[in-house]
mmCIF file of C-alpha atoms in Angstrom:
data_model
loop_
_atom_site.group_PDB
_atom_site.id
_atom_site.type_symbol
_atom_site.label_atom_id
_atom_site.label_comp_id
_atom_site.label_asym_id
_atom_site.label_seq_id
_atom_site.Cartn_x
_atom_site.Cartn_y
_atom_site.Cartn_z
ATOM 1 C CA UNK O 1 0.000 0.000 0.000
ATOM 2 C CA UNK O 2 3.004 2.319 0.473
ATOM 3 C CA UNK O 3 4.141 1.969 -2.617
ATOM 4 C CA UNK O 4 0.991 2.889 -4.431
ATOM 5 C CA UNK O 5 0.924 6.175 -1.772
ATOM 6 C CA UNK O 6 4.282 6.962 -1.868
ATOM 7 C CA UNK O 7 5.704 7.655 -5.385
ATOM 8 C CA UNK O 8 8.170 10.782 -4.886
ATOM 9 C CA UNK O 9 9.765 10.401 -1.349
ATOM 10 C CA UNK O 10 13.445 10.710 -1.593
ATOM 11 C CA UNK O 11 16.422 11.501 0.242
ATOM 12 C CA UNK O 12 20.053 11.634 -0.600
ATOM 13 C CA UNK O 13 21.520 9.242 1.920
ATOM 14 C CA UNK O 14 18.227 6.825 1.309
ATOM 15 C CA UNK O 15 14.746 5.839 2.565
ATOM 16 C CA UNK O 16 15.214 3.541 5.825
ATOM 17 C CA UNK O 17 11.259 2.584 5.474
ATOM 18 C CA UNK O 18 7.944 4.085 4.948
ATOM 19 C CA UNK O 19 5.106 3.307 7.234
ATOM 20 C CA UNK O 20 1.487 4.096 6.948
ATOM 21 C CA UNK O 21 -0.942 4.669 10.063
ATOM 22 C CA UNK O 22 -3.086 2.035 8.529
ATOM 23 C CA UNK O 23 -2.674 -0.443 5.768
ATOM 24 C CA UNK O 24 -5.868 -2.642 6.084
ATOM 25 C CA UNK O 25 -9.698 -1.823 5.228
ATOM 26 C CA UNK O 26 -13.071 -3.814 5.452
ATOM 27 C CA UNK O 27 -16.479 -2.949 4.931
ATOM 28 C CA UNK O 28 -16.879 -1.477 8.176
ATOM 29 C CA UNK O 29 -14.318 1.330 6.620
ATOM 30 C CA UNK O 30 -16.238 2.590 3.838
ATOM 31 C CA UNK O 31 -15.913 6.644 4.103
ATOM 32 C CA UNK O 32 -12.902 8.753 3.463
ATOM 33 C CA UNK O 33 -10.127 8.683 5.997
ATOM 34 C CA UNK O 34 -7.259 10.110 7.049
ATOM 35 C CA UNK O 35 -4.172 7.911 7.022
ATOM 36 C CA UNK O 36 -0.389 9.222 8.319
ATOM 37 C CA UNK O 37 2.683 8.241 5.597
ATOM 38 C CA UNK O 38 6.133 8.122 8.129
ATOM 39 C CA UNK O 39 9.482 8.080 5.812
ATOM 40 C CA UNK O 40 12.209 7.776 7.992
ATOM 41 C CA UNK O 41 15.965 8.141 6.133
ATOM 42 C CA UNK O 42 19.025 5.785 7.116
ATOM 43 C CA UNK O 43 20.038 8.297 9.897
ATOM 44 C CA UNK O 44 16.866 8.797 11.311
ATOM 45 C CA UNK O 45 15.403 11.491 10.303
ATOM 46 C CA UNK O 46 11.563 11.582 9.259
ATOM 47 C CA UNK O 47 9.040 13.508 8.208
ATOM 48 C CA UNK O 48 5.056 12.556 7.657
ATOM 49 C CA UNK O 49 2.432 13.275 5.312
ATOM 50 C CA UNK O 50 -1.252 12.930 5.520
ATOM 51 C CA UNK O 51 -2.680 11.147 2.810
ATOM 52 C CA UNK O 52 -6.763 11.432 2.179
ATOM 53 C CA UNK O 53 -8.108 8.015 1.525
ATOM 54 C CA UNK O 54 -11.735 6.850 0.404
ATOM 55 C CA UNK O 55 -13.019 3.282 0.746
ATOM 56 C CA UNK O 56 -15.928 2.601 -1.334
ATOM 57 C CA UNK O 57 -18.069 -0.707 -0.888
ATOM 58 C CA UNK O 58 -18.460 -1.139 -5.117
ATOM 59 C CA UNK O 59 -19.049 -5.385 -4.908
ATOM 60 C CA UNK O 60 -22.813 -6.123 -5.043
ATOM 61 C CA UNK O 61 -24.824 -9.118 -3.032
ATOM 62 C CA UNK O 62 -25.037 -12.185 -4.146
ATOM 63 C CA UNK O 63 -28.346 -13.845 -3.938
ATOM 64 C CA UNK O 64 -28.044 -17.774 -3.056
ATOM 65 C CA UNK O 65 -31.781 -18.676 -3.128
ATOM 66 C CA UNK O 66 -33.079 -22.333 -2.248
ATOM 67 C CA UNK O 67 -35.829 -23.444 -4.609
#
């Protein structure tokens, strides 16, 4: 999920790791929600971003009918 968040971090002694606040959704998520991206650099510095994210429920019922 980072990597599809994160497409222009960059530092010149190199990314260390990039963590979100939250990487996993369900149905009980649908709604737009504010997630934190942390990008720490090999010495240790960081900075964060806040990243806007919308869940949408788009998978209809299925019907399983006796008959």
């Amino acid at each position: 999920v980072a990597d599809v968040l994160n497409a222009a971090s960059s530092d010149a002694c190199g990314i260390a790791s990039e963590v979100l606040s939250q990487t996993s959704f369900d149905c009980s998520d649908v709604g737009t929600f504010d997630i934190t991206l942390t990008v720490t650099d090999v010495n240790s510095n960081e900075t964060q971003k806040t990243i806007s994210v919308t869940v949408e429920d788009t998978t209809p019922p299925v019907v399983d009918a006796v008959t």
